[in-house]
Short mmCIF file of C-alpha atoms and ligand atoms in Angstrom, two decimals:
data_model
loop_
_atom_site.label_atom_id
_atom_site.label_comp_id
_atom_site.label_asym_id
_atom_site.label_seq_id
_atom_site.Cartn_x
_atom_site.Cartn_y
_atom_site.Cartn_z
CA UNK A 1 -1.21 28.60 -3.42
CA UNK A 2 -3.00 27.04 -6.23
CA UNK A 3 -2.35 22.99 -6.22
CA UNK A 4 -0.30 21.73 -9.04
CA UNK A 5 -0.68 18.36 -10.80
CA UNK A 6 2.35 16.52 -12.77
CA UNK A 7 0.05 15.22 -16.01
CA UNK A 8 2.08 13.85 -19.24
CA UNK A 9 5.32 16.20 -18.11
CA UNK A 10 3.65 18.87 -17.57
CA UNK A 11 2.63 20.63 -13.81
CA UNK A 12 -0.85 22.10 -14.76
CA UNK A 13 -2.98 23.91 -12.38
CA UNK A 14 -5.96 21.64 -10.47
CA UNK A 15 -8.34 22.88 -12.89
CA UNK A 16 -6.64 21.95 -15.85
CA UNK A 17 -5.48 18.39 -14.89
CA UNK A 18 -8.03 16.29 -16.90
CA UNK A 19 -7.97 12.93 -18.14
CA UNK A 20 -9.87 12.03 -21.22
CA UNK A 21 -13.51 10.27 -20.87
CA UNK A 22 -11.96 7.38 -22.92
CA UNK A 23 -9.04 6.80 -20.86
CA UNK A 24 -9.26 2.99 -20.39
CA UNK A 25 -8.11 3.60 -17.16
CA UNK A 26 -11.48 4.98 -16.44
CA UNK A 27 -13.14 3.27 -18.76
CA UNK A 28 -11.74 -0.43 -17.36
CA UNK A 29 -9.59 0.21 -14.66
CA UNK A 30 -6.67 -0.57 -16.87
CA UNK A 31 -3.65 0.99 -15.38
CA UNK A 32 -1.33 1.14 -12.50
CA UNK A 33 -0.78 3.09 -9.22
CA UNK A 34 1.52 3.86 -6.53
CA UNK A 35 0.97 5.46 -2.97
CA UNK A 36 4.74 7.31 -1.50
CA UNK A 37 4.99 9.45 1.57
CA UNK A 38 7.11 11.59 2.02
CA UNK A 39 8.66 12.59 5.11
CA UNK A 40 10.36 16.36 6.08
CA UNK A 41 11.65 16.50 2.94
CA UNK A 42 12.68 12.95 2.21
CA UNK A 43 10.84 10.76 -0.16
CA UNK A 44 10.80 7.26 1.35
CA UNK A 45 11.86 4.21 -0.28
CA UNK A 46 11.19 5.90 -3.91
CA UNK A 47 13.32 3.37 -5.60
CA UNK A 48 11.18 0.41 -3.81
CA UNK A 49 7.94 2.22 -5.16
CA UNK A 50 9.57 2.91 -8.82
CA UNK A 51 10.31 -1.03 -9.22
CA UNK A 52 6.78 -2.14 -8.13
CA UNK A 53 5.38 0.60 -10.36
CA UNK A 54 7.77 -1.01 -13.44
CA UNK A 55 6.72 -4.68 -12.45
CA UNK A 56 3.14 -4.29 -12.01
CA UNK A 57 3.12 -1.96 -15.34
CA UNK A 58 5.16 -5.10 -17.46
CA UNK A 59 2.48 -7.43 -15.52
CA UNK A 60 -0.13 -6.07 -17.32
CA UNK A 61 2.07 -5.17 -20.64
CA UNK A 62 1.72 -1.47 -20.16
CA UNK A 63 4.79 0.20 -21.17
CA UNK A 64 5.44 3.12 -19.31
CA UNK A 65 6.61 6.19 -21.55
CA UNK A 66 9.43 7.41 -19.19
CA UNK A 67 12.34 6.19 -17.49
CA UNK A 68 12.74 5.47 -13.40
CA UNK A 69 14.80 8.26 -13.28
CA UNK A 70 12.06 10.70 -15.09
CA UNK A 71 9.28 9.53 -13.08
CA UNK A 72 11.67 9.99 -9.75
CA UNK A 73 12.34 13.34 -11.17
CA UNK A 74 8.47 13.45 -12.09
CA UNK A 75 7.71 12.48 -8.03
CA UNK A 76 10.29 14.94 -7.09
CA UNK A 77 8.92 18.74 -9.03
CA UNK A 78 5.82 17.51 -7.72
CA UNK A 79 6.74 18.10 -4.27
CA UNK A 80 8.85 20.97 -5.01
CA UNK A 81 6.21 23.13 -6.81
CA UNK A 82 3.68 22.02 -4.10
CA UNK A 83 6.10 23.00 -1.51
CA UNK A 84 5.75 19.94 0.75
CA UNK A 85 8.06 18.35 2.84
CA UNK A 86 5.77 15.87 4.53
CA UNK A 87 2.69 14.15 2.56
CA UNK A 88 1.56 11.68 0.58
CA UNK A 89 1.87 11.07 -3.23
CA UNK A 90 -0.06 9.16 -5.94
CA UNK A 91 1.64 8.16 -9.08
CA UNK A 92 -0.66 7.19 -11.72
CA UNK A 93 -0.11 5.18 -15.22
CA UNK A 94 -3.18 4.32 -17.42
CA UNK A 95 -3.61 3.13 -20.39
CA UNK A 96 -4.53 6.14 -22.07
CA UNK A 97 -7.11 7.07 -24.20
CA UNK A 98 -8.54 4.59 -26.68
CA UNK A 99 -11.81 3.31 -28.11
CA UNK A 100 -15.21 1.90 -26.35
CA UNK A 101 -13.75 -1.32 -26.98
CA UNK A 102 -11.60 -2.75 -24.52
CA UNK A 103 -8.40 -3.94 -26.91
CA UNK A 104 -5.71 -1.67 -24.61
CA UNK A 105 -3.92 -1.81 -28.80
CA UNK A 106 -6.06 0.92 -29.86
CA UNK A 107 -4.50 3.12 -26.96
CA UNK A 108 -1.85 4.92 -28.15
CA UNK A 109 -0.40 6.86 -25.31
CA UNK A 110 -0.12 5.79 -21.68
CA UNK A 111 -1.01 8.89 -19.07
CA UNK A 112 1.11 10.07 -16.21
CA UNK A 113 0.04 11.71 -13.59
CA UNK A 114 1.51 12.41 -9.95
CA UNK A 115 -0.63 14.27 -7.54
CA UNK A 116 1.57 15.47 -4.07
CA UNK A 117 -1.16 16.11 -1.10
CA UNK A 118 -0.74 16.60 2.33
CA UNK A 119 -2.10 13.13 4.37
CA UNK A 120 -4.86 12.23 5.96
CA UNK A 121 -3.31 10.57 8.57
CA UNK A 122 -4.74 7.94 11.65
CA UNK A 123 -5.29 9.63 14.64
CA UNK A 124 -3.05 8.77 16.97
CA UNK A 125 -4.87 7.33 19.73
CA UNK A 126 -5.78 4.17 17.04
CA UNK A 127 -1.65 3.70 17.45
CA UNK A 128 -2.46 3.43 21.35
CA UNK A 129 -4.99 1.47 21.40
CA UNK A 130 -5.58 -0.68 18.49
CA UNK A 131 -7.60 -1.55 15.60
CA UNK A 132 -10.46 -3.78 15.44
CA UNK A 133 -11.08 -5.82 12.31
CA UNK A 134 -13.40 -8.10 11.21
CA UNK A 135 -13.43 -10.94 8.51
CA UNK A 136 -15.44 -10.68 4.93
CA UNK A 137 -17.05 -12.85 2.97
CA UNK A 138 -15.34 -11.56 -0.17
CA UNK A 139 -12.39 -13.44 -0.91
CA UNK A 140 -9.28 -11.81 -2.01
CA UNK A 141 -8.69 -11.89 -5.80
CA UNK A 142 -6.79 -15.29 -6.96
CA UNK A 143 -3.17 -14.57 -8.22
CA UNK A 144 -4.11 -17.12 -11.59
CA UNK A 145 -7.19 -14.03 -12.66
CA UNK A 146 -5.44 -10.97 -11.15
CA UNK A 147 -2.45 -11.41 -9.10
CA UNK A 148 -2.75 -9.14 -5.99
CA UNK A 149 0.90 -7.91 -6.34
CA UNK A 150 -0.41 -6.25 -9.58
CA UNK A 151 -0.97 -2.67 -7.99
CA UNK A 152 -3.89 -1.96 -10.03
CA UNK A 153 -6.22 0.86 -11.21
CA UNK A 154 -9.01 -1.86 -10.48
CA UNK A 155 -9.49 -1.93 -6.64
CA UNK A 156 -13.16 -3.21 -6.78
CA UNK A 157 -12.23 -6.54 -5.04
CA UNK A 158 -10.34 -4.34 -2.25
CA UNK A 159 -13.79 -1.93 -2.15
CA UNK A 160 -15.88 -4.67 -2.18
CA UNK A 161 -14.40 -5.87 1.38
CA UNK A 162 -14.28 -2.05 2.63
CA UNK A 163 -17.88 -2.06 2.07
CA UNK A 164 -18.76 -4.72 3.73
CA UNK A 165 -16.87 -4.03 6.90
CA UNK A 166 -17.96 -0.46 6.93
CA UNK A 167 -21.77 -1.88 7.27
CA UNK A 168 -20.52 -3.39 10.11
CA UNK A 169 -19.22 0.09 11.48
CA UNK A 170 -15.73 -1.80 11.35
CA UNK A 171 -12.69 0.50 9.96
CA UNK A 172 -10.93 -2.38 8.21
CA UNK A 173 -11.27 -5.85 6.54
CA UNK A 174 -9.43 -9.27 6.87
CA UNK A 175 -9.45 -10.58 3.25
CA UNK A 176 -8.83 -14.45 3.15
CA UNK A 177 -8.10 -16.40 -0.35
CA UNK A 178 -10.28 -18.59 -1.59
CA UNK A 179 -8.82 -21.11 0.37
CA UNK A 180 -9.40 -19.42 3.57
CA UNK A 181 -5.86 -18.58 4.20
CA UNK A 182 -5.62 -14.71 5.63
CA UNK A 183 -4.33 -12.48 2.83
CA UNK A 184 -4.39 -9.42 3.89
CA UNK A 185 -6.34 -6.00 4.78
CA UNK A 186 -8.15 -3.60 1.98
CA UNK A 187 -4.90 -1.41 1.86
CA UNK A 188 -2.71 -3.06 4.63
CA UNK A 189 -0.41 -6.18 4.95
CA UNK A 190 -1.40 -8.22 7.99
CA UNK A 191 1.04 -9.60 10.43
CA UNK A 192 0.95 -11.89 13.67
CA UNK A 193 3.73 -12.51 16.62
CA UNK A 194 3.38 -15.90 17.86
CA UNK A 195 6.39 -17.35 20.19
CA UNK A 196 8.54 -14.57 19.21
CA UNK A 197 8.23 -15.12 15.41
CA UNK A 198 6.80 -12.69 13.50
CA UNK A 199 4.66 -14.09 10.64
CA UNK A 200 3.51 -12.80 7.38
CA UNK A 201 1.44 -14.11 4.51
CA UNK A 202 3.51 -15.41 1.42
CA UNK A 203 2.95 -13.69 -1.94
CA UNK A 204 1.32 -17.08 -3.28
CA UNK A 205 -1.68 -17.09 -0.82
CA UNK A 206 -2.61 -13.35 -2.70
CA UNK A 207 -1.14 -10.23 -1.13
CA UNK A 208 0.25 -7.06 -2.40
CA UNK A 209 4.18 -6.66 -2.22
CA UNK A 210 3.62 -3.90 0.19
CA UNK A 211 7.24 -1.66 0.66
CA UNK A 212 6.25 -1.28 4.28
CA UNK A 213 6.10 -4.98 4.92
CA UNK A 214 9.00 -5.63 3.13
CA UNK A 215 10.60 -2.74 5.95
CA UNK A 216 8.88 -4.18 9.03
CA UNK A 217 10.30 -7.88 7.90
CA UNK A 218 14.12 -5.95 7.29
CA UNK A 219 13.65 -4.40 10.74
CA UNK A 220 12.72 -7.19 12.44
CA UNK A 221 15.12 -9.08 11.54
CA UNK A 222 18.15 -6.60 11.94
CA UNK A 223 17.17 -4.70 14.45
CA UNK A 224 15.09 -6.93 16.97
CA UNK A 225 16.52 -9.96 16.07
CA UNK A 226 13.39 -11.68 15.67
CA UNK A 227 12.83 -14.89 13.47
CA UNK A 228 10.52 -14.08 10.28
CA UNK A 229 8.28 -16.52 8.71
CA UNK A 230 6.57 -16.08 5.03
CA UNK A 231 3.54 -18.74 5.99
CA UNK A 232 0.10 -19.17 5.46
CA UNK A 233 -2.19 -19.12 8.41
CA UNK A 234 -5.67 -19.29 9.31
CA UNK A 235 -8.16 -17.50 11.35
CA UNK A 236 -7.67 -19.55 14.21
CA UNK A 237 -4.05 -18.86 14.27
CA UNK A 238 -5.45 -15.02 14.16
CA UNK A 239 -7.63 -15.25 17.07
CA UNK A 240 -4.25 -17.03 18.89
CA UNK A 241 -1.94 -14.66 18.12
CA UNK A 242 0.62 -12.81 20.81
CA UNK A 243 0.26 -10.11 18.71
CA UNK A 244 -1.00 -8.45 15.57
CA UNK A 245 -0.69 -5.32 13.04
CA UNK A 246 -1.22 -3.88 9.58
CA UNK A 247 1.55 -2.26 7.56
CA UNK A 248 0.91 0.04 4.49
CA UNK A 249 2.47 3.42 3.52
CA UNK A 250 -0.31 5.46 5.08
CA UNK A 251 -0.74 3.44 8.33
CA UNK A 252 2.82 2.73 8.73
CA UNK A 253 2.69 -0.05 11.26
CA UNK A 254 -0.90 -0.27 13.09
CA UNK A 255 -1.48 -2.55 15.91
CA UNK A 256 -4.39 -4.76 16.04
CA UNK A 257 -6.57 -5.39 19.27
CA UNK A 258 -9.52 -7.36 18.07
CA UNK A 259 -10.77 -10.02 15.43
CA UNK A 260 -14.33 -10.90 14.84
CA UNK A 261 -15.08 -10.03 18.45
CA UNK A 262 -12.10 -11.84 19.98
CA UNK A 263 -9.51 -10.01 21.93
CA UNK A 264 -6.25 -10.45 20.49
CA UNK A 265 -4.13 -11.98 23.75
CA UNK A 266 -4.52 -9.02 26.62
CA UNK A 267 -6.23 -6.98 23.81
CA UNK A 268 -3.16 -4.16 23.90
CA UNK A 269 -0.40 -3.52 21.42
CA UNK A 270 1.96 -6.21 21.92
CA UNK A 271 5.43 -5.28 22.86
CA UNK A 272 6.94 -6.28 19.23
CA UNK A 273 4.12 -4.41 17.50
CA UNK A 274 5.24 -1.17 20.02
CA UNK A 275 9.39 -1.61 19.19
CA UNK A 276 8.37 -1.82 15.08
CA UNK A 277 6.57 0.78 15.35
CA UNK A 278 8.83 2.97 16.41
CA UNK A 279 11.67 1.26 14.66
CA UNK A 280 10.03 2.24 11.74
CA UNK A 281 9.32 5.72 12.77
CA UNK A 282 12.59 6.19 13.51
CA UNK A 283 13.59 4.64 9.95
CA UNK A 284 11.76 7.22 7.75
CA UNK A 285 13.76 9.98 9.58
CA UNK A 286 16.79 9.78 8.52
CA UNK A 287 15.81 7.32 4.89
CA UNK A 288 15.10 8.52 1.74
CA UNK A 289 16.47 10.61 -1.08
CA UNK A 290 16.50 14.13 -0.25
CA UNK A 291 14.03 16.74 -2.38
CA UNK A 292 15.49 20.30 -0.42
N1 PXG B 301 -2.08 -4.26 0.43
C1 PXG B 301 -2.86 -3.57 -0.43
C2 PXG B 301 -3.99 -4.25 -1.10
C3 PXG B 301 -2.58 -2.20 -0.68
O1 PXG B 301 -3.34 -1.51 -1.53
C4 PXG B 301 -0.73 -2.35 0.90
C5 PXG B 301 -1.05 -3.69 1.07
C6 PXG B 301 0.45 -1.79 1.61
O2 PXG B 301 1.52 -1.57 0.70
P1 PXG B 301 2.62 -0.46 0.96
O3 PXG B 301 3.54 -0.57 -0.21
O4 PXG B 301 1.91 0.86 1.02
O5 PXG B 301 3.28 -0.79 2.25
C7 PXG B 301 -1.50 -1.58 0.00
C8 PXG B 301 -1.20 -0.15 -0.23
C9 PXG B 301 -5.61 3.80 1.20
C10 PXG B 301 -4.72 3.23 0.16
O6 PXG B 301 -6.14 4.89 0.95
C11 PXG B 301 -3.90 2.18 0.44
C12 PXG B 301 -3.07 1.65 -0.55
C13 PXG B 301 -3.10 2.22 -1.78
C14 PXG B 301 -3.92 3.27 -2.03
C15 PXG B 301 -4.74 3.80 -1.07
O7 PXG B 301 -5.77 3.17 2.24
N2 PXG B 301 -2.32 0.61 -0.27
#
């Protein structure tokens, strides 16, 4: 079955889903994105996704020419006419098309697009063993340029970090902020268990407002109990974790086993990092709104 793209309120065959040459969101990156999975037939935390899409889109005075409830609908046909039950989603706003110049005034018409895909997803020994990451040298963008919780259409800072872990043969970055403070991964939220607290980056050091953090910190704290800290932290407290592990929509919750060459305590997933795991697994289940 041919794959069908949601563009301007319209599903149009593949082929025919094409965004103009002077769309300033290709032209400048000027626009914002989301990333939704959805899981046997539920699409989770849609709302979540539909507020960040709103805030980030006001952040950068883009107004988006639908309601929630029309993209939700939007996310929701998408799936349908695809027929999945279990994938991933990206929901796309630019700018639209304008001029060379890079006044976003002289765009007239914001574009909306939703493409539903099956995922690529991890292979599941990485959720046995572990990640290893390694620091970069590129610092994660400062919140007074571009603030990070702006979910962007310009991930260059993000790329330029993937890049320079993947000439290291590494799969994933540590970002800090300018001040050195860990921020977060290229498309992940970074977390550490020390003493039985889990421990997250605050939005002020630079990180993206990531749903799936905002679950694990929920789920830590109702369902194991756990004391959760917003706090920066350095590299050293890193390397002296109990614990660590990404969160983002397509990883769900990833452990970490390694740093820049140091083992991370026994260098296994730690016993929180196993429980949230699977805390979340369980989670997206039986959450969600239903699309069958
Ligand atoms: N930080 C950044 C910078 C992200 O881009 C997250 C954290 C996690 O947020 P959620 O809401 O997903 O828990 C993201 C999300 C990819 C990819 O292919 C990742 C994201 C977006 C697009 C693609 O890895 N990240």
């Amino acid at each position: 079955m041919a794959q069908k793209i949601y563009l301007n309120g319209k599903l149009v065959p593949r082929e025919e889903a094409k965004i103009s040459v002077f769309d300033h969101g290709l032209l400048y990156g000027d626009g914002v994105f989301e990333g939704i999975r959805a899981y046997d037939g539920r699409v989770f935390r849609l709302s979540q996704h539909l507020d960040r899409l709103y805030d980030s889109a006001r952040a950068i005075a883009l107004k988006i020419p639908m309601s929630k409830k029309e993209i939700e609908q939007g996310v929701i046909q998408t799936l349908r006419a695809n027929n999945i039950k279990s994938g991933y989603v990206r929901l796309v706003v630019t700018r639209g098309e304008g001029d060379l110049g890079l006044d976003p005034r002289n765009c007239e018409k914001p574009s909306v697009f939703i493409i539903a895909d099956k995922i690529e997803l991890y292979p599941e020994e990485l959720y046995k063993k572990g990640l290893e990451l390694v620091t970069v040298a590129t610092k994660r963008n400062i919140p007074e340029a571009i603030d990070p919780r702006i979910k962007s259409l310009n991930y260059l800072n993000n790329i330029l970090a993937k890049i320079e872990a993947g000439l290291q043969n590494m799969p994933e970055a540590v970002m800090l902020n300018k001040d050195g403070y860990v921020a977060e991964c290229t498309g992940d939220n970074i977390f550490i268990v020390k003493d039985n607290v889990l421990i997250t980056p605050p939005f002020y050091v630079g990180v993206l407002a990531g749903i799936t953090r905002q679950t694990v910190i929920e789920l830590a704290r109702e369902k194991l109990e756990l004391l959760v800290k917003e706090e920066v932290f350095t590299r050293f407290h890193l390397y002296n974790a109990d614990e660590c592990f990404l969160t983002g929509t397509a990883a769900e919750v990833i452990p970490v086993v390694k740093i820049d060459g140091r083992q991370i305590a026994e260098g296994k997933p730690g016993k929180i990092t196993n429980r949230l795991m699977k805390e979340f697994r369980d989670l997206t289940k039986d959450e969600g709104i239903k699309i069958y």
